[in-house]
Amino acid sequence: MKKNLRNILTIALGFVTVIATAQSWDADSRTRVNMSGDNDQFTTEQRTTLDANWGGNGWSINVNANHNMDLGQNNRDGVLNVVEANASTDLMGFASVTVGRQTLEYGSGAIIGANDWGRTPNALDGGLFNLDLDMMDVEVGYYRDNQGNEDEEDHTSMLINASKSDGDWSINLLYVSNEYNDGTDENAMGLDLGYAMMGGDLDLAVSYNSGTTTDGDDIDMMSIGATYVVSEGITLNAARTTYGENGFGSNIGNYGGDDSWNTHGNMGYLGADDEMNSYGVSYASGDFNLGVTMHNITNAENEEYERDVTEANFGYSLGDNSNVGIKYAEDGEDKYTWLTLSIGM
């Protein structure tokens, strides 16, 4: 009991100190109830996030931390995670550099994504240069995963991201290269295109991601989709996603593995040669919104394989800073339900 009280007081003191000295800050609390299975699981997790910023002429410092705790569990020691801790400065007006721990989001998020659904979002430790170019926005990053030993999983990462939007179209190109301590390497490239038609009522999107694994296998996935505004508040969407003969995946993307429904809030990366057709409709009016999407997955090399997935969500705004949401997913015989209450300030 004394240990728990000491931990709580230490965390509270740290939060108060940060808030007192920061030039700007915000906080939010997320309570999520998992009612999966036959709606009898009913496990509850609490995540509190605090973001603080300091800045001046040409420089800024950002710190973001969250505290996770599983309510109703015997182990009542919460876990404090430093999600972001970085500093940025201007480089003589032609570029800026950010050094430290950062969460990044590029393109579709299939290769690099923050994954805010999880207990702790994805983060990278290193430096990011943002070049101030008139032709397009260019970012160059160098990151290191170093455990302080000769672990073969330790690696360095380099990325280049170029993006441009003009009028009705947008483009994002990402290239990532990883080199491991054991001498192996891997790379990935993502291309995302977007185009708006019919006065913005019809949005077309193409996403192509490819790469080479440490074993020398070529991996790829491609998605083509369209979103159409039927009338005020009603939107239709359709997409087709295909995977190559070796599949596709990333450890720091917005999709996960076998337990992706719980870790990322989605079905995750599909398997090799999988093909998925998706159709959905959403409606928003005032303080509430709802949507349903159906996915049918088949396999180009296995005619007997078929997987049907249904996703549904409902959201309602309780006020300026709070909202409640329900997410339901049925993946074959597996059923998942989450009730989420979020409060920000």
mmCIF file of C-alpha atoms in Angstrom:
data_model
loop_
_atom_site.group_PDB
_atom_site.id
_atom_site.type_symbol
_atom_site.label_atom_id
_atom_site.label_comp_id
_atom_site.label_asym_id
_atom_site.label_seq_id
_atom_site.Cartn_x
_atom_site.Cartn_y
_atom_site.Cartn_z
ATOM 1 C CA MET A 1 0.000 0.000 0.000
ATOM 2 C CA LYS A 2 2.838 2.397 0.874
ATOM 3 C CA LYS A 3 4.540 1.593 -2.443
ATOM 4 C CA ASN A 4 1.356 2.300 -4.402
ATOM 5 C CA LEU A 5 0.821 5.593 -2.576
ATOM 6 C CA ARG A 6 4.431 6.608 -3.205
ATOM 7 C CA ASN A 7 4.095 5.885 -6.937
ATOM 8 C CA ILE A 8 0.862 7.866 -7.171
ATOM 9 C CA LEU A 9 2.359 10.854 -5.332
ATOM 10 C CA THR A 10 5.484 10.783 -7.507
ATOM 11 C CA ILE A 11 3.447 10.765 -10.716
ATOM 12 C CA ALA A 12 1.130 13.499 -9.423
ATOM 13 C CA LEU A 13 4.102 15.688 -8.442
ATOM 14 C CA GLY A 14 5.632 15.234 -11.879
ATOM 15 C CA PHE A 15 2.370 16.186 -13.591
ATOM 16 C CA VAL A 16 1.921 19.276 -11.418
ATOM 17 C CA THR A 17 5.522 20.402 -12.088
ATOM 18 C CA VAL A 18 5.116 19.987 -15.836
ATOM 19 C CA ILE A 19 1.797 21.848 -15.905
ATOM 20 C CA ALA A 20 3.116 24.690 -13.773
ATOM 21 C CA THR A 21 6.104 25.403 -16.028
ATOM 22 C CA ALA A 22 4.730 24.600 -19.492
ATOM 23 C CA GLN A 23 3.672 27.388 -21.837
ATOM 24 C CA SER A 24 0.864 25.230 -23.224
ATOM 25 C CA TRP A 25 -0.515 21.872 -22.222
ATOM 26 C CA ASP A 26 -3.443 19.564 -22.713
ATOM 27 C CA ALA A 27 -4.610 16.345 -21.138
ATOM 28 C CA ASP A 28 -7.129 13.640 -21.879
ATOM 29 C CA SER A 29 -8.448 10.556 -20.186
ATOM 30 C CA ARG A 30 -9.621 7.422 -21.992
ATOM 31 C CA THR A 31 -11.543 4.670 -20.255
ATOM 32 C CA ARG A 32 -12.072 1.620 -22.447
ATOM 33 C CA VAL A 33 -14.189 -1.405 -21.519
ATOM 34 C CA ASN A 34 -13.531 -4.592 -23.487
ATOM 35 C CA MET A 35 -16.720 -6.641 -23.710
ATOM 36 C CA SER A 36 -15.497 -9.178 -26.277
ATOM 37 C CA GLY A 37 -16.492 -12.821 -26.552
ATOM 38 C CA ASP A 38 -20.062 -13.197 -25.316
ATOM 39 C CA ASN A 39 -19.947 -9.660 -23.876
ATOM 40 C CA ASP A 40 -18.881 -11.135 -20.554
ATOM 41 C CA GLN A 41 -15.164 -10.291 -20.574
ATOM 42 C CA PHE A 42 -15.689 -6.780 -19.215
ATOM 43 C CA THR A 43 -12.062 -5.810 -18.598
ATOM 44 C CA THR A 44 -11.414 -2.092 -18.196
ATOM 45 C CA GLU A 45 -8.276 -0.081 -18.877
ATOM 46 C CA GLN A 46 -7.631 3.557 -18.066
ATOM 47 C CA ARG A 47 -5.182 5.703 -20.028
ATOM 48 C CA THR A 48 -4.402 9.269 -19.003
ATOM 49 C CA THR A 49 -2.288 11.377 -21.358
ATOM 50 C CA LEU A 50 -0.532 14.656 -20.625
ATOM 51 C CA ASP A 51 1.128 16.763 -23.320
ATOM 52 C CA ALA A 52 3.215 19.837 -22.481
ATOM 53 C CA ASN A 53 5.049 22.313 -24.709
ATOM 54 C CA TRP A 54 7.607 25.051 -24.233
ATOM 55 C CA GLY A 55 8.850 27.333 -26.985
ATOM 56 C CA GLY A 56 10.540 30.533 -28.062
ATOM 57 C CA ASN A 57 11.895 32.199 -31.158
ATOM 58 C CA GLY A 58 12.832 29.301 -33.445
ATOM 59 C CA TRP A 59 12.767 26.537 -30.822
ATOM 60 C CA SER A 60 10.324 24.306 -28.970
ATOM 61 C CA ILE A 61 10.276 21.385 -26.539
ATOM 62 C CA ASN A 62 7.533 18.771 -26.395
ATOM 63 C CA VAL A 63 6.882 16.112 -23.751
ATOM 64 C CA ASN A 64 4.060 13.604 -23.932
ATOM 65 C CA ALA A 65 3.459 10.852 -21.385
ATOM 66 C CA ASN A 66 0.635 8.467 -20.615
ATOM 67 C CA HIS A 67 -0.306 6.414 -17.597
ATOM 68 C CA ASN A 68 -1.996 3.042 -18.100
ATOM 69 C CA MET A 69 -3.830 1.051 -15.482
ATOM 70 C CA ASP A 70 -6.087 -2.000 -15.691
ATOM 71 C CA LEU A 71 -9.020 -1.358 -13.389
ATOM 72 C CA GLY A 72 -10.234 -4.153 -11.169
ATOM 73 C CA GLN A 73 -6.964 -6.119 -11.405
ATOM 74 C CA ASN A 74 -5.010 -7.360 -8.404
ATOM 75 C CA ASN A 75 -1.893 -5.572 -9.635
ATOM 76 C CA ARG A 76 -2.757 -1.924 -9.063
ATOM 77 C CA ASP A 77 0.617 -0.500 -10.069
ATOM 78 C CA GLY A 78 0.005 1.640 -13.142
ATOM 79 C CA VAL A 79 2.582 1.986 -15.901
ATOM 80 C CA LEU A 80 3.927 5.428 -16.835
ATOM 81 C CA ASN A 81 5.244 5.664 -20.396
ATOM 82 C CA VAL A 82 7.139 8.539 -21.977
ATOM 83 C CA VAL A 83 5.566 8.581 -25.428
ATOM 84 C CA GLU A 84 7.358 11.674 -26.766
ATOM 85 C CA ALA A 85 10.243 13.794 -25.507
ATOM 86 C CA ASN A 86 11.875 15.931 -28.153
ATOM 87 C CA ALA A 87 13.270 19.350 -28.984
ATOM 88 C CA SER A 88 13.006 21.281 -32.262
ATOM 89 C CA THR A 89 14.973 24.211 -33.605
ATOM 90 C CA ASP A 90 15.148 26.267 -36.782
ATOM 91 C CA LEU A 91 18.240 25.919 -38.972
ATOM 92 C CA MET A 92 18.824 29.377 -40.433
ATOM 93 C CA GLY A 93 15.404 29.502 -42.041
ATOM 94 C CA PHE A 94 15.898 26.775 -44.639
ATOM 95 C CA ALA A 95 15.109 23.744 -42.461
ATOM 96 C CA SER A 96 14.202 22.574 -38.980
ATOM 97 C CA VAL A 97 15.416 19.623 -36.934
ATOM 98 C CA THR A 98 13.633 17.618 -34.230
ATOM 99 C CA VAL A 99 15.691 15.354 -31.964
ATOM 100 C CA GLY A 100 14.402 12.875 -29.396
ATOM 101 C CA ARG A 101 11.489 10.459 -29.121
ATOM 102 C CA GLN A 102 8.742 11.106 -31.676
ATOM 103 C CA THR A 103 5.518 9.569 -32.983
ATOM 104 C CA LEU A 104 5.276 9.764 -36.773
ATOM 105 C CA GLU A 105 2.466 9.284 -39.269
ATOM 106 C CA TYR A 106 3.106 9.012 -43.004
ATOM 107 C CA GLY A 107 0.752 8.220 -45.864
ATOM 108 C CA SER A 108 -1.669 5.405 -45.137
ATOM 109 C CA GLY A 109 0.262 4.431 -41.995
ATOM 110 C CA ALA A 110 0.893 0.937 -43.351
ATOM 111 C CA ILE A 111 4.674 1.360 -42.878
ATOM 112 C CA ILE A 112 5.000 4.062 -40.198
ATOM 113 C CA GLY A 113 2.013 5.012 -38.057
ATOM 114 C CA ALA A 114 1.381 6.227 -34.504
ATOM 115 C CA ASN A 115 -1.263 3.595 -33.555
ATOM 116 C CA ASP A 116 -3.074 5.757 -31.004
ATOM 117 C CA TRP A 117 -5.466 2.864 -30.319
ATOM 118 C CA GLY A 118 -2.884 0.982 -28.284
ATOM 119 C CA ARG A 119 -1.789 1.519 -24.700
ATOM 120 C CA THR A 120 1.435 3.154 -25.883
ATOM 121 C CA PRO A 121 1.642 4.659 -29.391
ATOM 122 C CA ASN A 122 4.531 3.781 -31.688
ATOM 123 C CA ALA A 123 7.560 6.034 -31.220
ATOM 124 C CA LEU A 124 11.043 6.336 -32.728
ATOM 125 C CA ASP A 125 14.215 7.664 -31.085
ATOM 126 C CA GLY A 126 16.399 9.834 -33.313
ATOM 127 C CA GLY A 127 16.429 12.964 -35.431
ATOM 128 C CA LEU A 128 14.172 14.336 -38.156
ATOM 129 C CA PHE A 129 15.114 17.096 -40.616
ATOM 130 C CA ASN A 130 12.258 19.000 -42.240
ATOM 131 C CA LEU A 131 13.483 20.770 -45.390
ATOM 132 C CA ASP A 132 11.719 23.995 -46.346
ATOM 133 C CA LEU A 133 11.361 23.466 -50.112
ATOM 134 C CA ASP A 134 8.922 25.290 -52.376
ATOM 135 C CA MET A 135 8.347 22.280 -54.623
ATOM 136 C CA MET A 136 7.255 19.853 -51.857
ATOM 137 C CA ASP A 137 7.619 19.038 -48.167
ATOM 138 C CA VAL A 138 10.624 16.767 -47.574
ATOM 139 C CA GLU A 139 11.585 15.067 -44.305
ATOM 140 C CA VAL A 140 14.745 13.056 -43.685
ATOM 141 C CA GLY A 141 15.056 10.972 -40.528
ATOM 142 C CA TYR A 142 17.661 8.848 -38.756
ATOM 143 C CA TYR A 143 16.614 6.596 -35.872
ATOM 144 C CA ARG A 144 18.264 4.015 -33.653
ATOM 145 C CA ASP A 145 16.878 1.057 -31.704
ATOM 146 C CA ASN A 146 19.757 0.315 -29.360
ATOM 147 C CA GLN A 147 19.481 -1.851 -26.250
ATOM 148 C CA GLY A 148 23.113 -1.218 -25.312
ATOM 149 C CA ASN A 149 24.402 -4.638 -26.356
ATOM 150 C CA GLU A 150 25.158 -6.668 -29.456
ATOM 151 C CA ASP A 151 21.586 -7.883 -29.854
ATOM 152 C CA GLU A 152 21.013 -8.697 -33.506
ATOM 153 C CA GLU A 153 17.598 -7.033 -33.285
ATOM 154 C CA ASP A 154 19.242 -3.640 -32.663
ATOM 155 C CA HIS A 155 19.126 -1.569 -35.816
ATOM 156 C CA THR A 156 19.394 1.844 -37.378
ATOM 157 C CA SER A 157 16.661 3.282 -39.573
ATOM 158 C CA MET A 158 16.746 5.962 -42.223
ATOM 159 C CA LEU A 159 13.657 7.459 -43.827
ATOM 160 C CA ILE A 160 12.838 9.951 -46.530
ATOM 161 C CA ASN A 161 9.311 11.284 -46.908
ATOM 162 C CA ALA A 162 8.147 13.653 -49.637
ATOM 163 C CA SER A 163 4.610 15.036 -49.790
ATOM 164 C CA LYS A 164 2.750 17.538 -51.927
ATOM 165 C CA SER A 165 -0.852 18.700 -52.212
ATOM 166 C CA ASP A 166 -2.262 21.167 -54.686
ATOM 167 C CA GLY A 167 -5.940 21.820 -55.244
ATOM 168 C CA ASP A 168 -7.775 18.513 -55.682
ATOM 169 C CA TRP A 169 -4.803 16.133 -55.556
ATOM 170 C CA SER A 170 -2.207 14.982 -53.040
ATOM 171 C CA ILE A 171 0.794 12.650 -53.072
ATOM 172 C CA ASN A 172 2.995 11.120 -50.375
ATOM 173 C CA LEU A 173 6.113 9.032 -50.986
ATOM 174 C CA LEU A 174 7.914 7.283 -48.108
ATOM 175 C CA TYR A 175 11.125 5.243 -48.190
ATOM 176 C CA VAL A 176 12.517 3.432 -45.123
ATOM 177 C CA SER A 177 15.736 1.428 -44.770
ATOM 178 C CA ASN A 178 16.709 -0.653 -41.712
ATOM 179 C CA GLU A 179 20.185 -2.082 -41.042
ATOM 180 C CA TYR A 180 20.602 -4.678 -38.257
ATOM 181 C CA ASN A 181 23.606 -5.544 -36.112
ATOM 182 C CA ASP A 182 23.893 -8.990 -37.674
ATOM 183 C CA GLY A 183 24.581 -7.443 -41.089
ATOM 184 C CA THR A 184 21.131 -7.968 -42.585
ATOM 185 C CA ASP A 185 18.934 -5.174 -43.901
ATOM 186 C CA GLU A 186 15.417 -4.523 -45.093
ATOM 187 C CA ASN A 187 13.572 -1.686 -46.800
ATOM 188 C CA ALA A 188 10.073 -0.496 -47.560
ATOM 189 C CA MET A 189 8.454 2.078 -49.828
ATOM 190 C CA GLY A 190 4.955 3.541 -49.667
ATOM 191 C CA LEU A 191 3.174 5.602 -52.305
ATOM 192 C CA ASP A 192 -0.175 7.243 -51.517
ATOM 193 C CA LEU A 193 -2.230 9.232 -54.022
ATOM 194 C CA GLY A 194 -5.460 11.128 -53.454
ATOM 195 C CA TYR A 195 -7.777 12.988 -55.820
ATOM 196 C CA ALA A 196 -11.048 14.842 -55.148
ATOM 197 C CA MET A 197 -13.763 15.085 -57.814
ATOM 198 C CA MET A 198 -17.288 16.427 -58.170
ATOM 199 C CA GLY A 199 -16.650 19.421 -55.981
ATOM 200 C CA GLY A 200 -15.191 17.261 -53.233
ATOM 201 C CA ASP A 201 -18.108 14.807 -53.063
ATOM 202 C CA LEU A 202 -16.014 11.969 -54.518
ATOM 203 C CA ASP A 203 -12.563 11.162 -53.125
ATOM 204 C CA LEU A 204 -10.344 8.582 -54.830
ATOM 205 C CA ALA A 205 -7.339 7.042 -53.072
ATOM 206 C CA VAL A 206 -4.568 4.656 -54.112
ATOM 207 C CA SER A 207 -2.001 3.199 -51.717
ATOM 208 C CA TYR A 208 0.872 0.938 -52.767
ATOM 209 C CA ASN A 209 3.396 -0.411 -50.262
ATOM 210 C CA SER A 210 6.298 -2.699 -51.061
ATOM 211 C CA GLY A 211 9.587 -3.820 -49.549
ATOM 212 C CA THR A 212 12.271 -6.445 -49.103
ATOM 213 C CA THR A 213 12.690 -8.460 -45.894
ATOM 214 C CA THR A 214 15.955 -9.479 -44.209
ATOM 215 C CA ASP A 215 15.540 -12.886 -45.869
ATOM 216 C CA GLY A 216 15.449 -11.266 -49.302
ATOM 217 C CA ASP A 217 11.715 -11.827 -49.875
ATOM 218 C CA ASP A 218 9.741 -9.214 -51.785
ATOM 219 C CA ILE A 219 6.580 -8.081 -49.966
ATOM 220 C CA ASP A 220 3.785 -5.802 -51.168
ATOM 221 C CA MET A 221 0.200 -4.684 -50.673
ATOM 222 C CA MET A 222 -2.061 -2.379 -52.679
ATOM 223 C CA SER A 223 -5.354 -0.655 -51.886
ATOM 224 C CA ILE A 224 -7.710 1.263 -54.180
ATOM 225 C CA GLY A 225 -10.678 3.049 -52.628
ATOM 226 C CA ALA A 226 -13.381 5.636 -53.137
ATOM 227 C CA THR A 227 -15.515 7.711 -50.770
ATOM 228 C CA TYR A 228 -18.722 9.367 -52.003
ATOM 229 C CA VAL A 229 -20.890 11.902 -50.173
ATOM 230 C CA VAL A 230 -24.445 10.909 -51.091
ATOM 231 C CA SER A 231 -26.118 13.727 -49.185
ATOM 232 C CA GLU A 232 -25.485 15.817 -46.119
ATOM 233 C CA GLY A 233 -24.267 13.446 -43.423
ATOM 234 C CA ILE A 234 -24.420 10.238 -45.505
ATOM 235 C CA THR A 235 -21.198 8.825 -46.985
ATOM 236 C CA LEU A 236 -20.517 5.622 -48.924
ATOM 237 C CA ASN A 237 -17.096 3.991 -49.211
ATOM 238 C CA ALA A 238 -15.631 1.046 -51.100
ATOM 239 C CA ALA A 239 -12.126 -0.367 -51.373
ATOM 240 C CA ARG A 240 -10.166 -3.312 -52.722
ATOM 241 C CA THR A 241 -6.946 -4.444 -51.038
ATOM 242 C CA THR A 242 -4.575 -7.103 -52.355
ATOM 243 C CA TYR A 243 -1.395 -8.683 -50.926
ATOM 244 C CA GLY A 244 1.504 -10.249 -52.817
ATOM 245 C CA GLU A 245 2.741 -13.832 -52.611
ATOM 246 C CA ASN A 246 4.838 -13.044 -49.515
ATOM 247 C CA GLY A 247 2.348 -10.745 -47.800
ATOM 248 C CA PHE A 248 3.287 -7.421 -46.187
ATOM 249 C CA GLY A 249 3.843 -6.100 -42.656
ATOM 250 C CA SER A 250 5.558 -3.548 -40.441
ATOM 251 C CA ASN A 251 6.424 -3.446 -36.739
ATOM 252 C CA ILE A 252 5.626 0.282 -36.436
ATOM 253 C CA GLY A 253 2.579 0.610 -38.673
ATOM 254 C CA ASN A 254 -1.085 1.201 -37.913
ATOM 255 C CA TYR A 255 -1.853 -2.505 -38.336
ATOM 256 C CA GLY A 256 -0.879 -5.461 -36.204
ATOM 257 C CA GLY A 257 -0.507 -9.220 -36.211
ATOM 258 C CA ASP A 258 -2.725 -12.020 -34.904
ATOM 259 C CA ASP A 259 -4.040 -9.948 -31.962
ATOM 260 C CA SER A 260 -4.495 -6.750 -33.970
ATOM 261 C CA TRP A 261 -8.099 -6.212 -32.874
ATOM 262 C CA ASN A 262 -6.877 -5.649 -29.312
ATOM 263 C CA THR A 263 -3.523 -3.998 -30.071
ATOM 264 C CA HIS A 264 -4.535 -1.780 -33.017
ATOM 265 C CA GLY A 265 -8.329 -1.816 -33.172
ATOM 266 C CA ASN A 266 -8.416 -3.372 -36.654
ATOM 267 C CA MET A 267 -8.050 -6.772 -38.354
ATOM 268 C CA GLY A 268 -4.341 -6.164 -38.984
ATOM 269 C CA TYR A 269 -2.213 -7.091 -41.970
ATOM 270 C CA LEU A 270 -3.694 -9.820 -44.129
ATOM 271 C CA GLY A 271 -1.897 -12.965 -45.326
ATOM 272 C CA ALA A 272 0.003 -13.762 -48.492
ATOM 273 C CA ASP A 273 -2.140 -13.644 -51.670
ATOM 274 C CA ASP A 274 -5.173 -12.383 -49.720
ATOM 275 C CA GLU A 275 -7.690 -10.180 -51.545
ATOM 276 C CA MET A 276 -10.240 -8.049 -49.677
ATOM 277 C CA ASN A 277 -13.305 -6.163 -50.923
ATOM 278 C CA SER A 278 -14.764 -3.630 -48.472
ATOM 279 C CA TYR A 279 -18.061 -1.723 -48.543
ATOM 280 C CA GLY A 280 -19.381 0.702 -45.961
ATOM 281 C CA VAL A 281 -21.785 3.507 -45.118
ATOM 282 C CA SER A 282 -21.582 6.184 -42.444
ATOM 283 C CA TYR A 283 -23.926 8.833 -41.135
ATOM 284 C CA ALA A 284 -23.192 11.915 -39.060
ATOM 285 C CA SER A 285 -25.619 14.456 -37.677
ATOM 286 C CA GLY A 286 -25.035 16.916 -34.910
ATOM 287 C CA ASP A 287 -23.450 15.249 -31.917
ATOM 288 C CA PHE A 288 -23.623 11.648 -33.077
ATOM 289 C CA ASN A 289 -22.219 9.496 -35.852
ATOM 290 C CA LEU A 290 -22.429 5.851 -36.842
ATOM 291 C CA GLY A 291 -20.986 3.603 -39.509
ATOM 292 C CA VAL A 292 -20.900 0.018 -40.763
ATOM 293 C CA THR A 293 -18.265 -1.601 -42.993
ATOM 294 C CA MET A 294 -18.270 -5.147 -44.357
ATOM 295 C CA HIS A 295 -15.132 -6.929 -45.569
ATOM 296 C CA ASN A 296 -14.928 -10.088 -47.661
ATOM 297 C CA ILE A 297 -11.493 -11.727 -47.829
ATOM 298 C CA THR A 298 -10.515 -14.472 -50.262
ATOM 299 C CA ASN A 299 -7.186 -15.922 -51.365
ATOM 300 C CA ALA A 300 -5.854 -16.006 -54.906
ATOM 301 C CA GLU A 301 -4.090 -19.354 -54.327
ATOM 302 C CA ASN A 302 -6.764 -21.051 -52.211
ATOM 303 C CA GLU A 303 -10.270 -21.066 -53.642
ATOM 304 C CA GLU A 304 -11.721 -22.581 -50.462
ATOM 305 C CA TYR A 305 -10.480 -19.791 -48.188
ATOM 306 C CA GLU A 306 -13.005 -17.098 -47.228
ATOM 307 C CA ARG A 307 -13.166 -14.703 -44.308
ATOM 308 C CA ASP A 308 -15.976 -12.257 -43.567
ATOM 309 C CA VAL A 309 -15.501 -9.333 -41.204
ATOM 310 C CA THR A 310 -18.051 -6.739 -40.073
ATOM 311 C CA GLU A 311 -17.167 -3.507 -38.295
ATOM 312 C CA ALA A 312 -19.652 -1.091 -36.715
ATOM 313 C CA ASN A 313 -19.108 2.032 -34.661
ATOM 314 C CA PHE A 314 -21.224 4.607 -32.887
ATOM 315 C CA GLY A 315 -20.071 7.901 -31.387
ATOM 316 C CA TYR A 316 -21.805 10.613 -29.397
ATOM 317 C CA SER A 317 -20.440 13.926 -28.169
ATOM 318 C CA LEU A 318 -21.302 14.594 -24.530
ATOM 319 C CA GLY A 319 -19.969 18.142 -24.624
ATOM 320 C CA ASP A 320 -17.135 20.272 -25.921
ATOM 321 C CA ASN A 321 -14.450 18.044 -24.421
ATOM 322 C CA SER A 322 -15.961 14.599 -23.969
ATOM 323 C CA ASN A 323 -17.428 11.847 -26.099
ATOM 324 C CA VAL A 324 -18.485 8.229 -25.856
ATOM 325 C CA GLY A 325 -18.028 5.578 -28.530
ATOM 326 C CA ILE A 326 -18.899 1.945 -29.181
ATOM 327 C CA LYS A 327 -16.905 -0.203 -31.595
ATOM 328 C CA TYR A 328 -18.046 -3.679 -32.605
ATOM 329 C CA ALA A 329 -16.244 -6.170 -34.817
ATOM 330 C CA GLU A 330 -17.250 -9.665 -35.880
ATOM 331 C CA ASP A 331 -14.408 -11.634 -37.442
ATOM 332 C CA GLY A 332 -15.694 -15.122 -38.240
ATOM 333 C CA GLU A 333 -16.551 -16.693 -34.881
ATOM 334 C CA ASP A 334 -14.648 -14.032 -32.945
ATOM 335 C CA LYS A 335 -16.586 -11.050 -31.619
ATOM 336 C CA TYR A 336 -15.132 -7.857 -30.171
ATOM 337 C CA THR A 337 -16.906 -4.973 -28.462
ATOM 338 C CA TRP A 338 -15.370 -1.857 -26.897
ATOM 339 C CA LEU A 339 -17.017 0.958 -25.007
ATOM 340 C CA THR A 340 -14.806 4.066 -24.821
ATOM 341 C CA LEU A 341 -15.273 7.247 -22.808
ATOM 342 C CA SER A 342 -12.844 10.067 -23.638
ATOM 343 C CA ILE A 343 -12.489 13.361 -21.767
ATOM 344 C CA GLY A 344 -10.048 16.077 -22.816
ATOM 345 C CA MET A 345 -9.081 19.546 -21.680
#
